[in-house]
C-alpha atoms as one frame of an Amber mdcrd trajectory, in Angstrom:
protein
  29.570  56.277  -9.931  27.121  57.409 -12.386  23.597  55.950 -12.847  23.958
  52.255 -15.338  20.137  53.707 -16.871  18.547  56.647 -17.103  16.804  57.674
 -14.750  16.537  61.179 -15.649  13.817  63.475 -17.188  11.934  64.474 -18.931
  10.600  60.532 -19.775  10.423  58.913 -16.671   6.407  59.498 -16.665   4.576
  59.465 -18.947   2.466  62.838 -19.577  -1.195  63.626 -18.180  -3.204  62.082
 -20.530  -6.885  63.823 -21.699  -9.484  61.908 -20.345 -11.864  64.560 -18.853
 -14.279  62.406 -18.069 -12.348  59.537 -15.864 -11.224  62.503 -14.539 -14.543
  63.538 -13.322 -15.431  60.286 -11.639 -12.362  59.337  -9.879 -11.999  63.357
  -8.509 -16.135  61.917  -7.486 -14.235  58.554  -5.867 -11.319  60.271  -4.099
 -13.529  62.227  -1.973 -15.220  59.217  -1.069 -11.874  57.303  -0.549 -10.500
  60.220   1.885 -13.053  60.426   3.834 -13.487  56.803   3.991  -9.638  56.896
   5.081  -9.585  59.795   7.532  -7.905  62.787   5.577  -8.001  65.651   4.269
  -7.478  66.619   1.234  -6.971  70.199  -0.965  -6.670  71.355  -4.382  -4.156
  74.293  -5.225  -2.216  76.609  -2.674  -6.068  78.056  -1.471  -7.091  78.207
   2.943  -6.232  75.612   4.850  -4.118  74.077   2.129  -0.641  74.240   4.348
  -2.503  71.994   6.747  -4.018  69.124   4.290  -2.660  65.431   4.649  -2.937
  65.944   0.697  -2.347  69.405  -1.612  -3.482  69.163  -5.101  -1.551  70.937
  -7.129  -1.554  70.580 -10.755  -5.724  68.881 -10.226  -6.435  68.912 -13.756
  -3.379  66.847 -14.302  -3.596  64.284 -10.921  -7.081  63.828 -11.541  -6.228
  62.940 -15.700  -3.101  60.568 -14.818  -5.686  58.774 -11.756  -8.300  58.504
 -14.086  -6.657  56.891 -16.800  -4.281  54.459 -15.031  -5.189  54.046 -12.001
  -2.788  53.911  -9.106   0.058  53.684 -11.508  -1.118  57.571 -12.234  -1.288
  57.944  -8.782   2.410  56.784  -8.214   3.520  58.762 -11.309   1.192  62.287
 -10.665   3.091  62.245  -7.365   6.403  62.035  -9.392   6.143  64.925 -11.174
   4.703  66.762  -8.506   0.776  67.094  -9.265   0.641  66.298  -5.488   2.143
  66.271  -2.165   2.472  65.394   1.627   3.868  66.079   4.097   3.907  62.470
   5.806   3.791  60.571   2.738   4.184  57.792   4.101   1.423  58.377   7.313
  -1.214  59.059   4.526  -0.430  55.821   2.585  -1.284  53.582   5.537  -4.767
  55.778   5.927  -5.089  54.830   2.250  -3.731  51.006   2.665  -5.195  50.565
   5.781  -8.957  51.382   3.942  -8.014  49.659   0.799 -11.208  47.712   0.379
 -13.305  50.638   1.496 -11.886  52.691  -1.024 -12.171  51.022  -4.094 -16.273
  50.168  -5.357 -17.500  46.624  -5.887 -18.782  47.229  -8.934 -15.238  48.075
  -9.842 -13.560  45.567  -7.642 -15.448  42.813 -10.057 -14.437  44.329 -13.061
 -11.077  44.824 -12.039  -9.678  42.356 -14.741 -11.194  44.461 -17.436  -9.603
  48.033 -16.423  -6.396  46.821 -15.207  -3.011  47.007 -17.096  -1.936  43.036
 -17.780   1.854  42.775 -17.434   4.193  43.357 -20.116   5.598  39.914 -21.448
   8.688  41.418 -22.114   8.671  41.525 -18.306   8.162  37.016 -18.047  11.458
  35.915 -16.225  13.046  33.567 -18.494  17.016  33.330 -17.874  17.494  36.223
 -20.426  14.449  38.478 -18.717  15.357  37.155 -15.327  18.804  38.961 -16.278
  17.332  41.917 -17.762  15.002  42.998 -14.694  17.552  41.971 -11.962  20.085
  44.803 -13.581  17.130  47.184 -14.384  16.892  47.326 -10.287  20.280  46.284
  -8.828  22.965  47.656 -10.929  21.429  51.476 -10.636  24.530  52.326  -8.901
  26.550  50.535  -5.997  27.070  53.882  -4.076  23.370  54.967  -4.918  22.371
  51.613  -2.234  24.944  53.128  -0.224  23.551  56.291   0.751  20.288  54.388
   2.020  20.945  51.389   3.177  23.243  50.507   6.358  27.157  49.872   6.308
  26.399  45.962   6.387  23.716  47.108   3.162  21.201  44.392   3.437  18.675
  45.051   1.066  15.822  43.229   2.455  13.080  43.442   6.240  14.899  43.681
   9.188  14.620  41.583  12.645  14.320  44.174  15.850  14.155  41.629  18.393
  14.752  44.316  21.039  13.026  47.808  19.854  16.171  49.334  21.012  18.332
  47.328  18.400  20.070  49.997  15.680  19.729  48.966  11.642  22.684  47.621
  11.739  21.731  45.419  14.766  18.173  44.077  13.209  20.034  43.182   9.867
  22.561  40.814  12.016  19.884  39.790  13.954  17.734  39.103  10.982  20.738
  37.383   9.277  22.285  34.740  12.439  18.162  34.333  12.413  18.385  32.826
   8.451  21.401  30.968   9.508  20.446  28.784  13.002  17.350  27.883  10.331
  19.617  26.377   7.809  21.708  24.673  10.587  24.110  27.039   9.134  28.012
  26.182  11.408  31.656  24.958  10.632  32.216  22.583   7.105  28.424  23.651
   5.699  27.772  23.657   2.671  26.098  26.245   1.432  23.991  27.513  -1.298
  22.632  31.226  -1.152  20.202  32.135  -3.986  20.430  35.877  -4.266  24.000
  37.736  -3.447  22.809  41.404  -2.109  26.042  43.240  -1.442  27.484  39.495
   0.598  26.975  40.215   3.981  25.145  37.380   4.350  27.756  35.141   2.718
  30.012  36.396   5.047  28.089  36.052   8.050  27.518  32.495   6.962  31.877
  31.828   6.348  32.947  33.365   9.565  30.557  30.218  11.154  32.888  28.163
   8.827  30.784  27.372   6.300  31.315  26.876   2.330  29.010  29.401   0.276
  28.632  29.453  -3.125  26.558  32.203  -3.900  24.095  32.889  -7.072  22.789
  37.072  -8.620  22.786  38.146 -12.130  23.658  41.795 -11.063  26.940  42.151
 -12.117  27.417  45.607 -10.022  26.698  43.337  -6.568  29.379  40.595  -7.168
  31.964  42.868  -7.917  31.444  45.150  -4.952  30.419  41.630  -2.263  33.896
  40.076  -4.265  35.901  42.638  -2.984  33.586  42.840   0.828  34.110  38.752
   1.201  38.216  40.305   0.856  38.112  42.534   3.045  36.743  40.543   5.379
  39.443  37.506   5.141  36.748  35.022   4.073  37.825  35.209   0.091  38.363
  31.352   0.378  35.778  30.382   1.469  32.663  32.643  -0.587  32.119  31.789
  -4.170  30.087  34.302  -5.422  29.297  33.787  -9.142  27.018  35.098 -11.807
  24.392  32.717 -12.288  20.748  31.977 -12.660  19.342  30.332 -10.065  18.186
  27.033 -12.031  21.301  26.642 -13.816  23.159  26.006 -10.663  24.661  22.917
 -10.106  25.612  20.232  -7.195  24.124  19.908  -3.815  24.903  21.502  -0.847
  24.468  20.654   2.973  21.931  24.313   3.197  20.054  26.404   1.005  19.116
  30.141   1.881  17.048  32.814  -0.287  16.405  36.517   1.196  14.099  38.011
  -0.441  14.629  37.063  -4.355  11.240  34.807  -4.519   9.744  37.843  -5.350
  11.827  38.700  -8.459  11.136  34.808  -9.729   7.213  35.247 -10.623   4.893
  33.405 -10.492   4.784  31.012 -13.433   8.562  30.422 -12.227   7.469  29.474
  -8.498   7.457  25.419  -9.574  10.868  25.785 -11.103  12.365  27.468  -8.093
  11.096  24.991  -5.338  12.741  22.154  -7.732  15.453  23.933  -7.971  15.866
  23.657  -3.800  14.989  20.499  -3.911  17.071  19.892  -6.520  20.796  21.492
  -5.319  19.643  19.700  -1.018  21.055  17.299   0.067  18.442  14.975   0.861
  17.304  15.620   5.206  18.785  19.195   3.757  16.668  22.494   4.651  17.040
  25.393   2.794  15.736  29.035   3.928  13.506  32.010   2.483  12.728  34.764
   3.794  10.300  35.777   1.889   7.227  38.904   0.699   3.840  37.606   1.408
   0.317  38.691   0.560  -3.328  37.163   1.233  -3.659  34.144  -1.340  -7.293
  35.129  -2.784  -5.336  38.975  -3.262  -2.211  38.122  -4.902  -4.617  35.636
  -7.325  -6.544  37.918  -7.910  -3.048  40.947  -8.461  -0.707  38.624 -10.053
  -1.081  38.830 -13.881  -1.333  42.472 -13.610   1.101  45.464 -14.262   1.027
  47.863 -10.988   3.415  51.058  -9.894   5.369  48.975  -8.433   6.358  46.044
 -11.798   6.584  49.254 -13.803   8.932  51.476 -12.307  10.601  49.712  -9.888
  10.301  45.806  -9.842   9.644  44.767 -13.404   9.291  40.924 -13.359   8.283
  41.078  -9.668   5.652  39.433  -8.259   4.484  39.006  -4.573   3.231  35.266
  -2.952   1.474  34.407  -0.855   2.549  31.532   1.688  -0.061  29.334   0.419
   0.856  29.253  -3.317   4.888  29.158  -2.316   3.445  26.095   0.259   1.856
  24.239  -2.506   5.128  24.729  -4.806   7.038  23.517  -2.343   4.225  20.227
  -1.609   4.051  19.888  -5.639   8.623  19.530  -6.145   7.693  17.099  -2.370
   9.612  19.563  -0.033   8.215  19.280   3.296   6.860  23.145   4.739   8.280
  23.952   7.311   8.783  25.999  10.677   7.855  29.717   9.825   7.625  33.663
  11.701   6.767  36.520   9.928   7.592  40.411  11.495   5.525  42.415   9.104
   5.870  45.192  11.195   9.832  45.294  11.545   9.479  46.103   7.437   7.471
  49.257   8.263  10.829  49.906   9.890  13.654  49.005   7.994  11.762  51.210
   4.906  11.445  53.743   7.337  14.822  54.178   8.295  15.763  53.489   5.057
  12.984  56.747   3.194  15.055  59.200   6.315  18.627  58.294   4.907  17.280
  58.387   1.673  15.506  61.933   2.172  18.540  63.419   4.312  20.883  61.827
   1.504  18.893  63.705  -1.592  21.670  66.218  -2.714  24.785  63.825  -1.892
  21.574  61.322  -4.577  21.628  64.066  -6.279  25.191  64.509  -6.937  25.562
  60.859  -8.096  23.225  61.805 -11.405  19.792  60.937 -10.243  17.609  63.995
 -10.962  14.490  65.391  -8.449  12.194  63.387 -10.609  13.769  60.099 -10.095
  14.643  61.292  -5.792  10.648  61.392  -6.178  10.283  58.041  -7.064  12.271
  56.524  -5.356  10.403  58.054  -1.957   7.308  57.283  -3.314   8.683  53.499
  -3.434   9.813  53.453  -0.448   6.909  55.134   1.447   4.513  53.061  -0.097
   6.135  49.857   0.154   6.669  50.963   3.917   2.466  51.604   4.304   2.291
  48.301   2.696   3.717  46.681   6.263   1.817  48.893   8.290  -1.356  48.082
   7.153  -0.980  44.759   7.217  -1.578  44.424   3.470   1.063  42.772   3.255
   4.484  41.242   5.196   7.507  39.246   5.267   8.799  35.737   6.491  11.552
  33.182   7.316  10.554  30.403   6.261  11.846  26.877   6.261  11.374  23.530
   3.481  12.602  20.538   4.219  13.810  17.943   1.886  13.223  14.101   3.547
  16.276  11.726   3.488  14.052   9.431   0.642  12.632  11.992  -1.663   9.718
  10.921  -3.697   7.626  12.783  -6.656   4.570  14.327  -6.081   1.653  11.823
  -8.056  -0.865  13.906  -7.789
């Protein structure tokens, strides 16, 4: 299948700007950052360049992008081929572990001045959410199949033992979500965010009646086919619908790594939906990527490389923010388990498969620029989890038997 969006160069990455002063300052900052992070940097192809952790092949373009666009420019410069790293994830992890030491205090205090704001077009209104989801998830089912496990789970696995394969760890993740939600024979289950249908299929095999909603037409089509092949189509209803437009009530609600696509302006609406869709006494289980609350508050309105190129409209919440929204909705926060290191391993395996299948991805119509962008994305995310900058967890929320509106 050909990609449904334009993913070929030129145009994916903007031209390097002319910003000599910013480039000069950035070069000095990079020297300091590399020393702090313990990585070696080489310019061009001179002596020692082959052994350097980070090789800057086009210094003028690299520093111009970095000086003008900060971390967004850093990612753009990799996509454009301005620099290389043999161990990209390892280099990014070293930088991420020292992130607070890399940016001088005076720059952190004035970050609101020099960081770009998120475009209003990326807001997750009902129409905006459809466009944002389509941008990423409707690339091509064949594309995602090149690097995901056979069940096509595009979220963190849970490695309950070191000997687990990725497929086994993905199944363990889904089983723990369903266990936490109390899903069994006869359960009426709402799933917010279908993916490619594997969790819905596993729930149906327990005897649950599953209503799963997604905004991705590509995912919905394949998920329906997979439910038929699994022999559970009579128990699984997959619908293209915004979570805010779902009606009815359910014994349980599950949502795996969909909250990151909601946007902070709509976290209250999301929790209100969980409350309204749950029967009294019901449990919602969400698997969510989260970050430190203060860091989230400082960055939630800023454009990032991820929101610019991978997930428009995306926003990683903090657990505090989710719990506060849940309490405002009248839900009771419950048990939770975090396993960020497992996401780092999941991403490592995805990236390894992605690079191994690079030629096949190219034959699907995705050019070298796009493949570099996605290699950076997978390594960038792996670094965030490996360094503890972000984590992932499964969190429970209960609707009490007698709901009382929060009056605070």
